[in-house]
Structure formats: C-alpha cells, structure tokens
Coordinates of C-alpha atoms and ligand atoms in Angstrom, one line a residue:
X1 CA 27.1 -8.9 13.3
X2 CA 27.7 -7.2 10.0
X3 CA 25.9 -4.5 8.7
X4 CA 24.8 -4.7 4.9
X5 CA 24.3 -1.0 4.2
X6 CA 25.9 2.4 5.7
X7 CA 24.6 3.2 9.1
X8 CA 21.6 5.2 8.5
X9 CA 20.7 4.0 4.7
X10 CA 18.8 0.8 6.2
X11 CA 15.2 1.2 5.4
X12 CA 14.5 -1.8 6.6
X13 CA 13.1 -2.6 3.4
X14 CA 13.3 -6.4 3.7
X15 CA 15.2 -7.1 0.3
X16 CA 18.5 -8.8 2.2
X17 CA 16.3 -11.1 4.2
X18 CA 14.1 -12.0 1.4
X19 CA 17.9 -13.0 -0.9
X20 CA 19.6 -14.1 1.6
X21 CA 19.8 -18.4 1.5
X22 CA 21.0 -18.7 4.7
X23 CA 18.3 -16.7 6.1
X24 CA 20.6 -15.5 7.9
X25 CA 20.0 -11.6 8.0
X26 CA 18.7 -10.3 11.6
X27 CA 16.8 -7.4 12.7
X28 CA 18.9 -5.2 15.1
X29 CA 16.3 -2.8 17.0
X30 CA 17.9 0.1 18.3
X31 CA 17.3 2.6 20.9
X32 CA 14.5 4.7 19.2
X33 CA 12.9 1.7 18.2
X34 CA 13.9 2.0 14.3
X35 CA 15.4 -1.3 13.0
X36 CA 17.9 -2.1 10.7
X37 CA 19.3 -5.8 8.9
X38 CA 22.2 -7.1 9.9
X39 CA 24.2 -9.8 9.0
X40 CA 25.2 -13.0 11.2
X41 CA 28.5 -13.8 9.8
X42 CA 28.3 -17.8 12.1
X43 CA 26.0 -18.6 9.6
X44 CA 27.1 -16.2 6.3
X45 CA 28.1 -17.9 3.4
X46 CA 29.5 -14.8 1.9
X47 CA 27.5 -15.3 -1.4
X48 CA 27.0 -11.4 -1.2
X49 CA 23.5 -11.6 -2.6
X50 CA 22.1 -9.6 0.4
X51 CA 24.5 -6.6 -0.7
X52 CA 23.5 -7.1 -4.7
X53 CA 20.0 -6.3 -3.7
X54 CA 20.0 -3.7 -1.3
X55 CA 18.8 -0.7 -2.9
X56 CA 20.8 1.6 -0.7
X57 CA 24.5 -0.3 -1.8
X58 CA 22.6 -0.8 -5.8
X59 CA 20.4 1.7 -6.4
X60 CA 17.2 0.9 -8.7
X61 CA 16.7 2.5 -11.6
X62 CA 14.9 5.8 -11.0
X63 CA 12.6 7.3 -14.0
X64 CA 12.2 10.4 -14.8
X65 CA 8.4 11.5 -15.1
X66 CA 6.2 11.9 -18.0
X67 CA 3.0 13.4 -17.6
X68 CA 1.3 14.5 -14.3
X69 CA -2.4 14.7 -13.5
X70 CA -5.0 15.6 -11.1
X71 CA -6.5 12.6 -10.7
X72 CA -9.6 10.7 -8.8
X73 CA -12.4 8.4 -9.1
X74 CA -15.2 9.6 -10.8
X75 CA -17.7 7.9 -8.4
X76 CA -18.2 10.2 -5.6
X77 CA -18.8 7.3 -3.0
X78 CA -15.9 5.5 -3.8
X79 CA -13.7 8.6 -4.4
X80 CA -14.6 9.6 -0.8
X81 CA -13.8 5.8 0.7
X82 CA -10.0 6.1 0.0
X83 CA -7.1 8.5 1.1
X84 CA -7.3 10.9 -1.5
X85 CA -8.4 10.2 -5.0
X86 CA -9.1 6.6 -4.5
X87 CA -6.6 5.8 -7.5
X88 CA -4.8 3.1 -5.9
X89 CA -7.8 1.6 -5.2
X90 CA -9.2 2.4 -8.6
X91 CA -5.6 0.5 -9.7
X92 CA -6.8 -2.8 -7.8
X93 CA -10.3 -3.0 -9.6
X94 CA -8.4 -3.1 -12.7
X95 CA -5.8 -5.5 -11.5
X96 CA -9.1 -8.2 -10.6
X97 CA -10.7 -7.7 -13.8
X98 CA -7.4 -9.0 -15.4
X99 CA -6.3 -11.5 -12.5
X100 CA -3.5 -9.7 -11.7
X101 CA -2.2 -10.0 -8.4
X102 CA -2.0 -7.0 -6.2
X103 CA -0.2 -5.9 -3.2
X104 CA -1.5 -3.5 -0.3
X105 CA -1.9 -2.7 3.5
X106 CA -3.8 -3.5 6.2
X107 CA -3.6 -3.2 10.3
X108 CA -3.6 -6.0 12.1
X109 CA -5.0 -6.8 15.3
X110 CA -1.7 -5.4 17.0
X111 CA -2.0 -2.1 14.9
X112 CA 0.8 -3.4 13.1
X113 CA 1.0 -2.7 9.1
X114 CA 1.1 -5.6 6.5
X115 CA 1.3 -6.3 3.5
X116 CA -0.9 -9.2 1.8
X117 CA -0.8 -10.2 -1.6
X118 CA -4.0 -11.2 -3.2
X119 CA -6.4 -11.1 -6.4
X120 CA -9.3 -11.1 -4.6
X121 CA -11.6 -7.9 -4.7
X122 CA -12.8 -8.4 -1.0
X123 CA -9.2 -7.9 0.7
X124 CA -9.4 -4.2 -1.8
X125 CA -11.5 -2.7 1.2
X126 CA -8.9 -3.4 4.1
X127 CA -6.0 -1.7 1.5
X128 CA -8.6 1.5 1.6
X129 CA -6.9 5.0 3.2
X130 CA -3.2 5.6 4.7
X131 CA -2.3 3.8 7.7
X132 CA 0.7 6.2 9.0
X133 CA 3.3 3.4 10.7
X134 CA 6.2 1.4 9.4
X135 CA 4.7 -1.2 7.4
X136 CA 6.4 -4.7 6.5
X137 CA 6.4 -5.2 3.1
X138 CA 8.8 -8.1 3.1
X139 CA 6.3 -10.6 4.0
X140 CA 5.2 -11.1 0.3
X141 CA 8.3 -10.6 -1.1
X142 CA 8.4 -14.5 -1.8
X143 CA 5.3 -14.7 -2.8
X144 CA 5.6 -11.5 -5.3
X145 CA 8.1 -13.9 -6.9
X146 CA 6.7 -16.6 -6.8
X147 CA 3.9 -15.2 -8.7
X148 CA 5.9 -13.6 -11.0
X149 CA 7.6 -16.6 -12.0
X150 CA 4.6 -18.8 -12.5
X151 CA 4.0 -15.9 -15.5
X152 CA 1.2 -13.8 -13.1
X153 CA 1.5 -10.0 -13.5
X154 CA 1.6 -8.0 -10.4
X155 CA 0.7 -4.7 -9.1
X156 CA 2.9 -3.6 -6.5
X157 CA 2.1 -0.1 -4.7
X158 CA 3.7 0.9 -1.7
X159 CA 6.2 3.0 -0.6
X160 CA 9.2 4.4 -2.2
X161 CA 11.7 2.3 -0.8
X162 CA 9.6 -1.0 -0.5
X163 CA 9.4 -0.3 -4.9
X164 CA 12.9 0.0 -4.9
X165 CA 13.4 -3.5 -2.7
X166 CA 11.1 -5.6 -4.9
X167 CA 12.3 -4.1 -8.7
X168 CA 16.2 -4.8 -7.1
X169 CA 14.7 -8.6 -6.3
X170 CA 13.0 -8.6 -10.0
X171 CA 16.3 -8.0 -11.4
X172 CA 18.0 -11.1 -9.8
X173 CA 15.5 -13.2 -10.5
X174 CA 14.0 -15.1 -13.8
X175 CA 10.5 -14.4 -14.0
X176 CA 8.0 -14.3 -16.7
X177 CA 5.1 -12.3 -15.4
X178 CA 5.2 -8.2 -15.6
X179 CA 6.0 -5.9 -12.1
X180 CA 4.1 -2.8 -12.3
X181 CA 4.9 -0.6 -9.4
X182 CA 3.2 3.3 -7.7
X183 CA 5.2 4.1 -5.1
X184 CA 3.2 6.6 -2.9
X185 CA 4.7 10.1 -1.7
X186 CA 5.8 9.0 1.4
X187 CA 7.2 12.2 4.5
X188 CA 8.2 9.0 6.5
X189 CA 7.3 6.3 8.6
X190 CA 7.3 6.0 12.8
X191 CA 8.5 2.9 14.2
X192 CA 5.2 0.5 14.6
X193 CA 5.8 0.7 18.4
X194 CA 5.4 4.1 18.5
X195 CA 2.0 3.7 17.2
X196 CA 0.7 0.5 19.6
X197 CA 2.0 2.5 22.6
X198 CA 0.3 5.1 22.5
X199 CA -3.0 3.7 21.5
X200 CA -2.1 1.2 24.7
X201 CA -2.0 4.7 26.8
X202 CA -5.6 5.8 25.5
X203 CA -6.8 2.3 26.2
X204 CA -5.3 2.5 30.0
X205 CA -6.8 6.0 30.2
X206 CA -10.6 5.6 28.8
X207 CA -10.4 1.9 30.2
X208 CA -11.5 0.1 26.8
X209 CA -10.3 -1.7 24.3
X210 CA -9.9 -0.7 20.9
X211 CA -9.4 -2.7 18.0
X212 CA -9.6 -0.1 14.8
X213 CA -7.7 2.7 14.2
X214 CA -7.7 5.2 11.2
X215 CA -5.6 8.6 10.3
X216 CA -7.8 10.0 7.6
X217 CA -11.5 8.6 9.2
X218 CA -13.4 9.0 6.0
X219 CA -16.8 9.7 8.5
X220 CA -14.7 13.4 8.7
X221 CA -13.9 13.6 5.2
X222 CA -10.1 11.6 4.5
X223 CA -9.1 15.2 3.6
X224 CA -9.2 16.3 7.2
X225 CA -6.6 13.5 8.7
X226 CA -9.1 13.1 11.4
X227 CA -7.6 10.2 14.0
X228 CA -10.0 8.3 15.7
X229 CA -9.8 4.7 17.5
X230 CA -13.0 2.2 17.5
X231 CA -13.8 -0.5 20.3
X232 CA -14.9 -4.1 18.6
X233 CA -17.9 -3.6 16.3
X234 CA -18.6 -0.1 16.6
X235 CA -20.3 1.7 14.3
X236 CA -18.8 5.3 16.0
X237 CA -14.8 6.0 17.0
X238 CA -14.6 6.3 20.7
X239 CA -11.9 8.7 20.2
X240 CA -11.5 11.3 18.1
X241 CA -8.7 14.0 17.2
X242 CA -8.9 16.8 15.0
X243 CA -5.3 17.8 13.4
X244 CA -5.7 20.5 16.3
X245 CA -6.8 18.4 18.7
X246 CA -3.0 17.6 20.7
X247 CA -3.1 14.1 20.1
X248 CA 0.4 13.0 20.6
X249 CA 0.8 10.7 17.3
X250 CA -0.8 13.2 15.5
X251 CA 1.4 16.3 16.8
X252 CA 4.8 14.3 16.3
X253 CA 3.2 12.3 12.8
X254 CA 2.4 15.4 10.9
X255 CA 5.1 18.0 12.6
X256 CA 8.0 15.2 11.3
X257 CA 9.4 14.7 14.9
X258 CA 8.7 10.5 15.4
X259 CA 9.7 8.9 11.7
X260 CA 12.5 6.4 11.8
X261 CA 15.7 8.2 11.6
X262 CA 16.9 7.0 8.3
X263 CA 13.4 8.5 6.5
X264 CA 15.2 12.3 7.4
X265 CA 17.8 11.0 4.8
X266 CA 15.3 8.9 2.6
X267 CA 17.1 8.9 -1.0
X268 CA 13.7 8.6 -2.8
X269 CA 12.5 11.6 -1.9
X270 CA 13.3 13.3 -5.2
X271 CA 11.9 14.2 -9.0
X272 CA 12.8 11.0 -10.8
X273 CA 11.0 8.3 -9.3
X274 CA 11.1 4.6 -8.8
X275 CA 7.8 3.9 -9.6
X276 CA 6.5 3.4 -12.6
X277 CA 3.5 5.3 -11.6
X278 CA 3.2 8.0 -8.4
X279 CA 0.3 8.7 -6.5
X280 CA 0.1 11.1 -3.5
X281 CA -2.2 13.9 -2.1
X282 CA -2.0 16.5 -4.8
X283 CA -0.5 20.3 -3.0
X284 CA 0.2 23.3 -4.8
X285 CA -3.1 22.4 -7.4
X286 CA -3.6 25.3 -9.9
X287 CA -0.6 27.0 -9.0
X288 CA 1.0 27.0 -12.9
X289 CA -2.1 27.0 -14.5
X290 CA -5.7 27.5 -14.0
X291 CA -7.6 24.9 -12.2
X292 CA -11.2 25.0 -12.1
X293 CA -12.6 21.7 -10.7
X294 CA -12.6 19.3 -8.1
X295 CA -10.1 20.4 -5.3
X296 CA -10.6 18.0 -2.4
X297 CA -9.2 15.1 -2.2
X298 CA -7.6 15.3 -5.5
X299 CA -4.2 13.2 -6.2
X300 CA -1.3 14.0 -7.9
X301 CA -0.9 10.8 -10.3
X302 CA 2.4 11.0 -12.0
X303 CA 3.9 8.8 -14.6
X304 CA 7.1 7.8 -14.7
X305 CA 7.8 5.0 -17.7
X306 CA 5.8 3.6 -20.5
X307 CA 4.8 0.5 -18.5
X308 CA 3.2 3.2 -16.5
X309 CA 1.6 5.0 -19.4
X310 CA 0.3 1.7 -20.9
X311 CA -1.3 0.7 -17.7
X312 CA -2.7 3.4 -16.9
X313 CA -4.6 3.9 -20.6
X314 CA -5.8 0.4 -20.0
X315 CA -7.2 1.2 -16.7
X316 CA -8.9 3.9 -17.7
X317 CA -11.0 1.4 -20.1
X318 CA -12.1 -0.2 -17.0
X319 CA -12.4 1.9 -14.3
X320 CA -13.9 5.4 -14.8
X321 CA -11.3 8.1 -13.3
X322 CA -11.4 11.6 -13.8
X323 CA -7.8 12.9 -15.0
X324 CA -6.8 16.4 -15.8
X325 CA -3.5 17.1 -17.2
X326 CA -1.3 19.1 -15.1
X327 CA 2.3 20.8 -16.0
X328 CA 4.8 18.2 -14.6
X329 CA 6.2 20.7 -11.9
X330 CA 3.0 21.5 -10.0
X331 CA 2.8 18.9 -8.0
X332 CA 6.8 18.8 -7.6
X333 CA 6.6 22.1 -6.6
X334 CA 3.8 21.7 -4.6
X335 CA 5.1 18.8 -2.1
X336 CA 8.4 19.2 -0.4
X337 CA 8.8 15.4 -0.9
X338 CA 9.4 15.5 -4.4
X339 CA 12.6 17.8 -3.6
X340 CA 13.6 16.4 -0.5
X341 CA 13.3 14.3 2.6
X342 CA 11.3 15.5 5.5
X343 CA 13.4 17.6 8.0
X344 CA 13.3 16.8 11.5
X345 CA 12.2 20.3 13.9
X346 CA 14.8 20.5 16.4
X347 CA 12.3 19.1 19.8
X348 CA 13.0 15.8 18.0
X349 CA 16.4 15.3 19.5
X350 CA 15.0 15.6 23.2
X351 CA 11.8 13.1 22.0
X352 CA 14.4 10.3 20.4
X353 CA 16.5 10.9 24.0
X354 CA 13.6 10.6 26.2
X355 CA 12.2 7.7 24.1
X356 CA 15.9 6.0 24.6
X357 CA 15.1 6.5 28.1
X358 CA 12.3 5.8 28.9
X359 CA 11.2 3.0 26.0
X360 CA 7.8 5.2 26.3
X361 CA 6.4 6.7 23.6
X362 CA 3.5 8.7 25.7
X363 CA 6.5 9.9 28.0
X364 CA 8.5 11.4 25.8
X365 CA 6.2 12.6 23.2
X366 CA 4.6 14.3 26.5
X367 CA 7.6 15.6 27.5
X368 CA 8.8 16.9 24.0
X369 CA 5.6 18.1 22.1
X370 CA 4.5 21.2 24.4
X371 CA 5.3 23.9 21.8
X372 CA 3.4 22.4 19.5
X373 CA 0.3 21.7 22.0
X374 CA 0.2 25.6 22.8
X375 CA 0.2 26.6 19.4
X376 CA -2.7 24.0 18.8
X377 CA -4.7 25.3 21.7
X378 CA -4.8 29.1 20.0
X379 CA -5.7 27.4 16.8
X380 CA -8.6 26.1 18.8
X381 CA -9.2 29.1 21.0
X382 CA -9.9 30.9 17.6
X383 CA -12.2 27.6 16.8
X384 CA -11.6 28.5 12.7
X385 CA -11.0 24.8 11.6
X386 CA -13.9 23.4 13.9
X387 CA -16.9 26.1 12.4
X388 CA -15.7 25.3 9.3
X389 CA -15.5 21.8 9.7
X390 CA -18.8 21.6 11.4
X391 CA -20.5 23.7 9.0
X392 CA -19.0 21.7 5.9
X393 CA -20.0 18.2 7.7
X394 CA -23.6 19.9 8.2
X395 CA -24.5 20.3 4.6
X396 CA -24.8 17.0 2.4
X397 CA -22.5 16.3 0.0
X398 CA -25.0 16.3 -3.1
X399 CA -25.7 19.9 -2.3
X400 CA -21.8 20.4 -1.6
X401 CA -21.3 19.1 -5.3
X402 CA -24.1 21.2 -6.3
X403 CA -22.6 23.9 -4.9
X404 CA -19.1 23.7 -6.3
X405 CA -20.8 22.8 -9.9
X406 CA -22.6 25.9 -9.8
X407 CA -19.1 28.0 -8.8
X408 CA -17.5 26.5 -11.7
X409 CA -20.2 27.2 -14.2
X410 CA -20.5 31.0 -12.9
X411 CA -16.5 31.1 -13.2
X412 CA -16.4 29.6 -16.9
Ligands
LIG1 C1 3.2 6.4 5.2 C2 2.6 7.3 4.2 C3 3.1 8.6 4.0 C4 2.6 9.5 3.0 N1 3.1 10.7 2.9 C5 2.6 11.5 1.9 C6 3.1 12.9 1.7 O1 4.0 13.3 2.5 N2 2.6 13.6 0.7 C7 1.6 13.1 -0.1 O2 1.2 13.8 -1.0 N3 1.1 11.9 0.0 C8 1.6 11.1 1.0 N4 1.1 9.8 1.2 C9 0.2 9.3 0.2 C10 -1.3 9.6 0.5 O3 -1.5 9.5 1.8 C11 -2.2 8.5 -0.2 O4 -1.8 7.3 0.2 C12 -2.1 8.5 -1.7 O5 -2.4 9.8 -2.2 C13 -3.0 7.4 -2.3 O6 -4.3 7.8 -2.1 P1 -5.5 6.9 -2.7 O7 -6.7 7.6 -2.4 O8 -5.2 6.7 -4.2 O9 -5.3 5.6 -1.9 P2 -6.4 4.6 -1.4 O10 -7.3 4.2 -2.5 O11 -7.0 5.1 -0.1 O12 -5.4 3.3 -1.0 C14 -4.4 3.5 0.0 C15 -3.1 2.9 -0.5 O13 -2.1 3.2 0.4 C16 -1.4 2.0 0.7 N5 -0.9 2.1 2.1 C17 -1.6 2.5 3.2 N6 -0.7 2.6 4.2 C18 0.5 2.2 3.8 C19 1.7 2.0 4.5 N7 1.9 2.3 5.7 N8 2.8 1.5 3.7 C20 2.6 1.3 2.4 N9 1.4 1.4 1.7 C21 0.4 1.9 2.4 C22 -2.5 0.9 0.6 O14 -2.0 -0.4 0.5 C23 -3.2 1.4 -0.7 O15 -2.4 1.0 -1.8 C24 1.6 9.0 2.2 C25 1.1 7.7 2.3 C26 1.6 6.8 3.3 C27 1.0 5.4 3.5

C-alpha cells in the first residue's frame, strides 16, 4: 500500500477515492480508530489523478474574507430549530426556491454521519443542528458532479476540508452548473466509533435502545450543547447531559482530547478561507464595537469571494435574515479556529494509548478523563449553570424577547 498524502495530512476527505478509476484507493484504519486513503499499487494504474486532487498534496484556493456579520434568521421558531443562527438552513430554503441542489448531514441509524444530496425541502429538517462525529462526505461526491455537469447549481456546506475536496474535484472536471461552498468553523472531528461506542455503553447500562441522538438538543436551547439520546418515537431524551454533566463524549468532544489526530494539524484552520461563505457560532460578539442586539445563538457569517457576496444578496430576497455588519476581526479574534487548529490537552496521549489497547472508547475515556470530571463536579457543587439554566428554561421565550427588547430600548 501507498500512501497518497504525508502521514498525518489525510483528512480522509474522500477526494482520491472519488478520482481514482481504478477505484482502487483503500481505507487503512489505524489504532485510534482515525482512517486514512491509501493506495493499492496491484491494481494502480499510476494515472496520478488521486494525488492531483488531494487538497493536502494541491492545496485549493483559499480566499481571503470580505465582510463579516452577525447573522440569524429572523423567525424566532426557526432561528431556535438550528445550531446557531439557522443560516445554513436559511441557505437551503433559498437553494429549493431556485432548484438548486444542496448538500447536508444527517445520522443514520448506526449514528453514523452522512451526507445526502437533494433539492427537496423535507430532507432540510434532518440537515438541522451540528452532529459532532466524522462525517462522510464522499458519498455524493459523484453525484455533486454529476449534477454539476448536467448544468444544476449546487450548494455545498460542510466542513473545511470536505470544501476543499469537492472545489479540488470541480477543478478537474468539465462542468457547467455553479459550486457554491460555506465551510463551517470546524475544532475537529472524533472518529465515528468513538461516538456508537459509547452510546452502545449507555444502551448496556440503562438497558434500552436508542435510536436519536443530538449535541445541541434545541428542547435546552442549541446554545447550551445539551447531549441527550432518545429511544424510538419519543417525544422526551432518555438521557440527558448538561456540558457539566461528565458525560464522556461530551468531556473529551468539547475539552479537544478524542478528534482524529490529523484535525490537531488541520491546515484550514486559518483567516483565508476555502469557502466562499463561513458560518460558525459567533464568540468574541461586540468585542471591537458596540453590539446591542441579539446575543444567543448568533452566527458569525463571513464572506469570502464575490460568488459568496452575490449569493448571499440573493438570499436575502428570499429568506428574511437578520444581518449586522461586524469588523472583519471580531469573530477571528473571537474563535481560536480562525488562527489555528485545536490543540490537544496533554491526558490525550494516555486516552489515544488506552483506546489502542483496549479498542474501547468507554475504557479509556474512563480512564483518561478524571481531571476533567472533578473540575465538572465543583462546577456543579456551586449549581451556577443549572439555576441559571433552569430559571432561563422557566420563563417563555416571548417574555425572554420582551425582555431583551426592553434592555435594548433602555440602553439606546
Ligand atoms: C463538527 C463541527 C465542528 C464545529 N466546530 C465549531 C467551532 O469550533 N466553532 C464554531 O464557531 N462553530 C463550529 N461549528 C459550527 C456550528 O456548530 C454550526 O454548525 C454553524 O454555526 C452553523 O449553524 P447554523 O445554525 O447555521 O446551522 P443549521 O441550520 O443548524 O444547520 C447545520 C449545518 O451543519 C451541517 N453539519 C452538521 N453536522 C455536520 C458534520 N458532522 N459534518 C459536516 N456538516 C455538518 C449540516 O449539514 C447543516 O449544513 C462546528 C460544526 C460542526 C459540524
């Protein structure tokens, strides 16, 4: 087997497999569970077209941004249905009204992330809120091109390095539609194992099966990452876990100690993007400049070219989003991402050891993740999130608005 791509740049972004016409590019799966391509020279044809599209060997064009904005739906329900500001979702109701097709993610039954290519508005619902796991965007690669060569336009959003593996397969291919990409501020992705093991743990443990998951339940407000797993066709999560709450995937998701290993070195975590838009959860809003509006779930919307520019103006004729103008380095400043990749604490060397071991998520995050447990239990001790929580949860969002309105008028 020969490796496409320096050990360590392999996002596993899917581009080799999707160029390669002896389809033969293999996943090797290593001992944390991250994957990488490979090549099987039996079957190589050395036609190099796996290396002319890898986006770690070639890298895509990366734009430098434009204009930045606080950004969200101006429908409350909606705006509260998605991950932040609802603007990727706002970006597929465009994308129907002009039969674009549109790419986004669901989880399947094995809560394993997908990608499915569509242009119709009931599949928008599944795309809704982050799902915090590898996901495979190569699967509609094909299809993307397809599209794109019968003369369709497509909306692709997803991850940094999944934009970079689809523009890098536009630019080998003839095709007469338009690509519009938002890649999404990404801190990393776990392998999906990770993820189906340790709900497989909480299913041994509680002795039921669960068949939905979410990271930002928008019953707890999508702002408060609440985690919580549903059994079939219930209307209320069986489990539940505050940020606080020492769930495992939560502690090693959101303290940077389970993402596959190349993310800690993820050349996309920068300034000049790949996308030709950028959406992510705005941080560091009305740091540069006074800010006297909406604050929760607000996204940073960045734009990076003027295919960005232009699609967003025409999406704004459509779709009703509340922008706000924002100097170009607040959100850059505001999210480490923008600057660089995530850095790993050092308890993730014993985790990725003990995971080599024992092929057990639950064991070694168990094992690894007590530091962070304690300093979650005196976060609870003191109980500040949950009395604020509960008390936020306890008043209805009309008189929440109503609330907030009146704080704004009273400030000017
Ligand atoms: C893995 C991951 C890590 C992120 N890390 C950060 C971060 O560090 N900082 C930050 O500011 N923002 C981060 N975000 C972005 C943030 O969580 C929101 O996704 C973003 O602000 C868009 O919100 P929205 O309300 O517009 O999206 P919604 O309207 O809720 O739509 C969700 C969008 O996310 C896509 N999506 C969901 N899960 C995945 C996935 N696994 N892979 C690819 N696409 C996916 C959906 O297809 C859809 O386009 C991350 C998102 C993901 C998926």
């Amino acid at each position: 087997m020969r490796r496409i791509c320096d050990e360590g740049k392999c996002t596993a972004c899917g581009a080799c497999v999707q160029a390669c016409p002896q389809k033969c590019i293999e996943k090797i799966v290593t001992k944390d569970a991250s994957f990488y391509y490979s090549i099987d020279e039996k079957k190589c044809i050395s036609c190099k077209k796996c290396e002319r599209v890898c986006p770690s060997l070639n890298s895509p064009i990366f734009n430098k941004a434009k204009k930045s904005y606080a950004a969200w739906r101006t429908d409350s329900t909606l705006h509260f249905e998605s991950a932040s500001g609802g603007i990727a979702t706002a970006f597929y109701e465009y994308a129907v009204t002009q039969k674009m097709f549109f790419s986004g993610v669901s989880l399947n039954d094995k809560f394993e992330a997908h990608f499915k290519l569509t242009d119709r508005v009931e599949n928008i619902k599944d795309f809704k809120n982050s799902k915090y796991t590898f996901s495979f965007a190569s699967d509609i690669f094909d299809e993307i091109l397809n599209k794109l060569k019968c003369g369709y336009d497509v909306l692709f959003i997803g991850l940094p390095c999944q934009v970079a593996a689809i523009k890098n397969l536009v630019r080998i291919t003839t095709v007469k539609g338009n690509l519009i990409t938002v890649d999404l501020v990404c801190h990393g992705t776990p392998p999906p194992i990770y993820l189906q093991q340790h709900i497989k743990a909480i299913e041994l443990k509680q002795k039921q099966k669960f068949t939905k998951c979410f990271f930002r339940d928008t019953k707890f407000d999508t702002s408060n990452f609440v985690y919580t797993l549903y059994t079939h066709n219930s209307e209320k999560p069986t489990y539940v876990k505050f940020v606080d709450e020492n769930d495992n995937y939560q502690i090693g998701y959101h303290n940077a100690l389970i993402y596959r290993e190349v993310c800690y070195n993820c050349m996309y975590a920068k300034r000049e993007r790949v996308g030709d838009l950028t959406i992510g959860d705005y941080h560091g809003l009305g740091k540069l400049k006074p800010y006297n509006h909406e604050k929760i779930n607000v996204s940073c919307l960045v734009v990076n070219s003027d295919l960005g520019m232009n699609f967003l103006d025409e999406v704004q004729e459509k779709v009703q989003l509340t922008l706000y103008e924002r100097p170009l380095t607040e959100p850059m400043e505001g999210e480490h991402q923008f600057n660089r990749p995530s850095v790993a604490p050092k308890e993730r060397k014993q985790f990725i050891e003990l995971y080599g071991k024992y092929q057990d998520f639950e064991i070694a995050a168990d094992n690894t993740f007590y530091k962070f447990k304690q300093k979650n239990a005196v976060m609870k001790i003191l109980h500040v999130k949950q009395i604020k929580l509960k008390i936020m949860k306890a008043i209805p969002r009309c008189v929440k608005e109503q609330g907030k309105a009146f704080i704004r008028r009273i400030r000017g």
